[in-house]
Amino acid sequence: MTKTIFSKFDKNAVHDLPQAAFPGRIIVIFSEQAAEKAVNLLLASDILGIDTETRPVFKRGIAHQVALMQVSNRDTCFLFRLNIIGLCAPVLRLLENTRVPMIGLSLNDDITMLQRRGKFRPGRFIDLQNLVGELGIEDRALQKLYANIFGEKISKRQQLSNWEAPILSEAQKKYAALDAWACIRLYEEVLRLKSSGDFTLVKIENSDNENTLERQEQP
């Protein structure tokens, strides 16, 4: 069946969609020894999704470093608590990996924040924001992209929670894992649609504060 996607997805429409959920295992990493085992498993995968979380700032003049790095393969997501273990040797090995593709969104920001914790040479990172435009999609936020392509809602309720808390809540863990895993799903579906042309793009054009729809059939 041909998939319908939109050049711009209506943010208000996201709220009515069914909730997306990460279906796999979530493992929190508190030590360098555990990080070594996790990285070995991750680097044995064929593809990875990656994202980071930083404690939010509510006052001027205060800045926090990246607290969490979540990295997922197809069925397991590891939550590296960088505020506890830092950029230890296994984490650096993962970040500098040039074999397994690591898919994310707005990766320049993530890499810049990670490099504030320690120097490393970025490995094989692939930014979804550089690919979705090839389908005619103008949105770049994860929530809108996922809703557009899969018709499901990624809740952002935990985004401004405390990522340096001594113990992460179940809601935080599920949120973080979903963000990383979703990047894999989006990447593979974008490549599939690009290769097959099996989609219809509905172009949204803003004119006089009204949305005009122009349906464009893909060859």
Coordinates of C-alpha atoms in Angstrom, one line a residue:
M1 CA 0.0 0.0 0.0
T2 CA 1.3 3.4 -0.9
K3 CA 2.2 5.6 2.1
T4 CA 0.9 9.1 2.4
I5 CA 3.4 11.6 3.9
F6 CA 3.2 15.3 4.4
S7 CA 5.8 18.0 3.7
K8 CA 4.8 19.5 7.0
F9 CA 3.0 17.6 9.7
D10 CA 0.3 19.4 11.7
K11 CA 1.6 19.6 15.3
N12 CA -2.0 19.6 16.6
A13 CA -2.7 16.3 14.9
V14 CA 0.1 14.6 16.8
H15 CA -2.0 14.6 20.0
D16 CA -4.7 12.4 18.5
L17 CA -2.3 9.6 17.4
P18 CA -1.7 6.3 19.2
Q19 CA 1.2 6.3 21.6
A20 CA 4.6 4.9 20.3
A21 CA 6.5 2.6 22.6
F22 CA 10.0 1.0 22.7
P23 CA 9.4 -2.8 22.5
G24 CA 12.8 -4.0 23.7
R25 CA 15.0 -4.3 26.8
I26 CA 16.4 -1.2 28.6
I27 CA 19.7 -1.5 30.5
V28 CA 21.1 1.3 32.5
I29 CA 24.9 1.6 32.6
F30 CA 26.5 2.8 35.9
S31 CA 30.1 1.6 35.5
E32 CA 33.0 1.4 33.1
Q33 CA 32.9 -2.4 33.4
A34 CA 29.2 -2.5 32.4
A35 CA 29.9 0.0 29.6
E36 CA 32.6 -2.3 28.2
K37 CA 30.1 -5.2 27.9
A38 CA 27.4 -2.9 26.5
V39 CA 29.7 -1.5 23.8
N40 CA 30.9 -4.9 22.8
L41 CA 27.3 -6.0 22.2
L42 CA 26.4 -2.7 20.4
L43 CA 29.3 -2.9 18.1
A44 CA 28.3 -6.4 17.1
S45 CA 25.0 -4.9 15.7
D46 CA 24.4 -3.8 12.1
I47 CA 22.9 -0.4 13.0
L48 CA 22.5 1.8 16.1
G49 CA 20.3 4.7 17.1
I50 CA 21.7 7.4 19.4
D51 CA 20.5 10.4 21.3
T52 CA 21.5 12.3 24.5
E53 CA 19.8 14.0 27.4
T54 CA 20.9 17.0 29.5
R55 CA 19.5 18.3 32.7
P56 CA 17.3 21.3 31.8
V57 CA 18.3 24.8 32.8
F58 CA 15.7 27.1 34.2
K59 CA 18.0 30.0 35.3
R60 CA 20.4 32.1 33.4
G61 CA 24.1 31.6 33.8
I62 CA 23.8 27.9 34.6
A63 CA 24.9 25.1 32.1
H64 CA 24.9 21.4 32.5
Q65 CA 26.9 18.7 30.7
V66 CA 25.3 15.8 28.9
A67 CA 23.9 13.4 31.6
L68 CA 22.7 10.5 29.5
M69 CA 23.6 8.9 26.2
Q70 CA 21.1 6.3 25.0
V71 CA 22.3 3.9 22.3
S72 CA 20.0 1.3 20.9
N73 CA 20.1 -1.6 18.4
R74 CA 17.0 -3.2 17.1
D75 CA 16.0 -4.8 20.5
T76 CA 18.1 -3.4 23.3
C77 CA 18.8 0.1 24.4
F78 CA 21.6 1.0 26.8
L79 CA 21.4 4.1 28.9
F80 CA 24.9 5.3 29.6
R81 CA 24.8 7.6 32.7
L82 CA 27.6 9.9 31.7
N83 CA 27.2 12.1 34.7
I84 CA 28.4 9.1 36.7
I85 CA 30.9 7.3 34.3
G86 CA 31.9 10.1 32.1
L87 CA 33.4 9.5 28.6
C88 CA 35.2 6.4 29.8
A89 CA 37.3 4.3 27.3
P90 CA 34.4 2.0 26.1
V91 CA 32.2 5.0 25.5
L92 CA 34.9 6.7 23.5
R93 CA 35.4 3.5 21.5
L94 CA 31.7 3.5 20.6
L95 CA 31.7 7.2 19.6
E96 CA 34.8 6.8 17.4
N97 CA 33.5 3.6 15.8
T98 CA 33.7 3.8 12.0
R99 CA 32.0 0.5 11.1
V100 CA 28.5 0.4 12.6
P101 CA 26.3 3.4 11.5
M102 CA 24.9 5.4 14.3
I103 CA 21.7 7.2 13.4
G104 CA 20.4 10.3 15.1
L105 CA 18.8 13.7 14.7
S106 CA 20.6 17.0 15.0
L107 CA 23.8 15.2 15.6
N108 CA 26.0 18.2 15.4
D109 CA 24.4 19.4 18.7
D110 CA 24.8 16.0 20.4
I111 CA 28.4 15.7 19.3
T112 CA 29.3 19.2 20.4
M113 CA 27.8 18.5 23.9
L114 CA 29.5 15.2 24.2
Q115 CA 32.9 16.7 23.2
R116 CA 32.5 19.1 26.2
R117 CA 32.9 16.0 28.4
G118 CA 36.0 14.8 26.5
K119 CA 37.8 14.9 23.2
F120 CA 37.0 12.3 20.6
R121 CA 37.0 11.9 16.8
P122 CA 33.4 11.3 15.7
G123 CA 32.9 8.0 14.0
R124 CA 30.2 6.8 11.6
F125 CA 27.3 9.1 12.5
I126 CA 24.3 9.6 10.1
D127 CA 21.9 12.5 10.7
L128 CA 18.3 11.9 9.7
Q129 CA 17.9 15.6 9.1
N130 CA 20.1 15.3 6.1
L131 CA 17.9 12.6 4.5
V132 CA 14.3 13.4 5.1
G133 CA 14.4 16.4 2.8
E134 CA 14.9 13.9 -0.1
L135 CA 11.4 12.8 0.4
G136 CA 10.1 16.3 0.4
I137 CA 9.6 16.5 4.2
E138 CA 10.5 19.9 5.7
D139 CA 10.0 19.0 9.4
R140 CA 13.2 18.1 11.3
A141 CA 11.9 17.3 14.8
L142 CA 11.7 13.7 15.9
Q143 CA 8.1 13.9 17.1
K144 CA 6.8 15.3 13.8
L145 CA 8.8 13.0 11.7
Y146 CA 7.7 9.9 13.5
A147 CA 4.1 10.9 13.5
N148 CA 4.3 11.7 9.7
I149 CA 5.9 8.4 8.7
F150 CA 4.5 6.0 11.2
G151 CA 1.3 7.6 12.4
E152 CA 2.3 7.3 16.1
K153 CA 3.0 9.9 18.8
I154 CA 6.3 10.1 20.7
S155 CA 5.5 11.8 24.0
K156 CA 7.9 14.6 25.0
R157 CA 6.6 14.7 28.6
Q158 CA 9.9 13.6 30.1
Q159 CA 12.1 15.9 28.0
L160 CA 12.5 18.5 30.8
S161 CA 12.9 16.0 33.6
N162 CA 16.0 15.7 35.8
W163 CA 18.4 13.5 33.9
E164 CA 21.0 13.7 36.7
A165 CA 18.6 12.2 39.3
P166 CA 20.2 9.4 41.4
I167 CA 17.7 6.9 39.9
L168 CA 15.9 7.4 36.6
S169 CA 12.2 6.8 36.6
E170 CA 10.6 4.2 34.4
A171 CA 9.0 6.9 32.4
Q172 CA 12.5 8.5 31.8
K173 CA 14.0 5.2 30.7
K174 CA 11.2 4.5 28.2
Y175 CA 11.3 8.0 26.8
A176 CA 15.1 7.9 26.3
A177 CA 15.1 4.4 24.8
L178 CA 12.3 5.3 22.4
D179 CA 14.1 8.3 21.1
A180 CA 17.2 6.3 20.2
W181 CA 15.4 3.3 18.7
A182 CA 13.0 5.5 16.7
C183 CA 16.0 6.8 14.8
I184 CA 16.7 3.3 13.4
R185 CA 13.1 2.9 12.3
L186 CA 12.9 6.3 10.7
Y187 CA 16.2 5.7 8.9
E188 CA 15.3 2.4 7.4
E189 CA 11.8 3.5 6.4
V190 CA 13.2 6.7 4.7
L191 CA 15.6 4.6 2.7
R192 CA 12.9 2.2 1.8
L193 CA 10.5 5.0 0.6
K194 CA 13.3 6.7 -1.3
S195 CA 14.3 3.5 -3.0
S196 CA 10.8 2.3 -3.9
G197 CA 9.1 5.6 -4.5
D198 CA 6.1 3.9 -2.8
F199 CA 4.7 7.1 -1.3
T200 CA 2.5 10.1 -2.0
L201 CA 3.7 13.5 -0.8
V202 CA 1.0 15.9 0.3
K203 CA 2.7 19.3 0.1
I204 CA 1.6 21.9 2.7
E205 CA 2.0 25.5 1.6
N206 CA 1.2 28.3 4.0
S207 CA -0.7 31.1 2.4
D208 CA -2.4 33.9 4.3
N209 CA -2.2 31.8 7.4
E210 CA -4.1 29.0 5.8
N211 CA -2.8 25.6 4.7
T212 CA -3.2 24.8 1.1
L213 CA -2.8 21.1 0.1
E214 CA -1.2 20.2 -3.1
R215 CA -1.0 16.4 -3.7
Q216 CA 2.1 15.4 -5.7
E217 CA 2.4 11.8 -6.9
Q218 CA 5.8 10.3 -6.8
P219 CA 7.0 8.5 -9.8

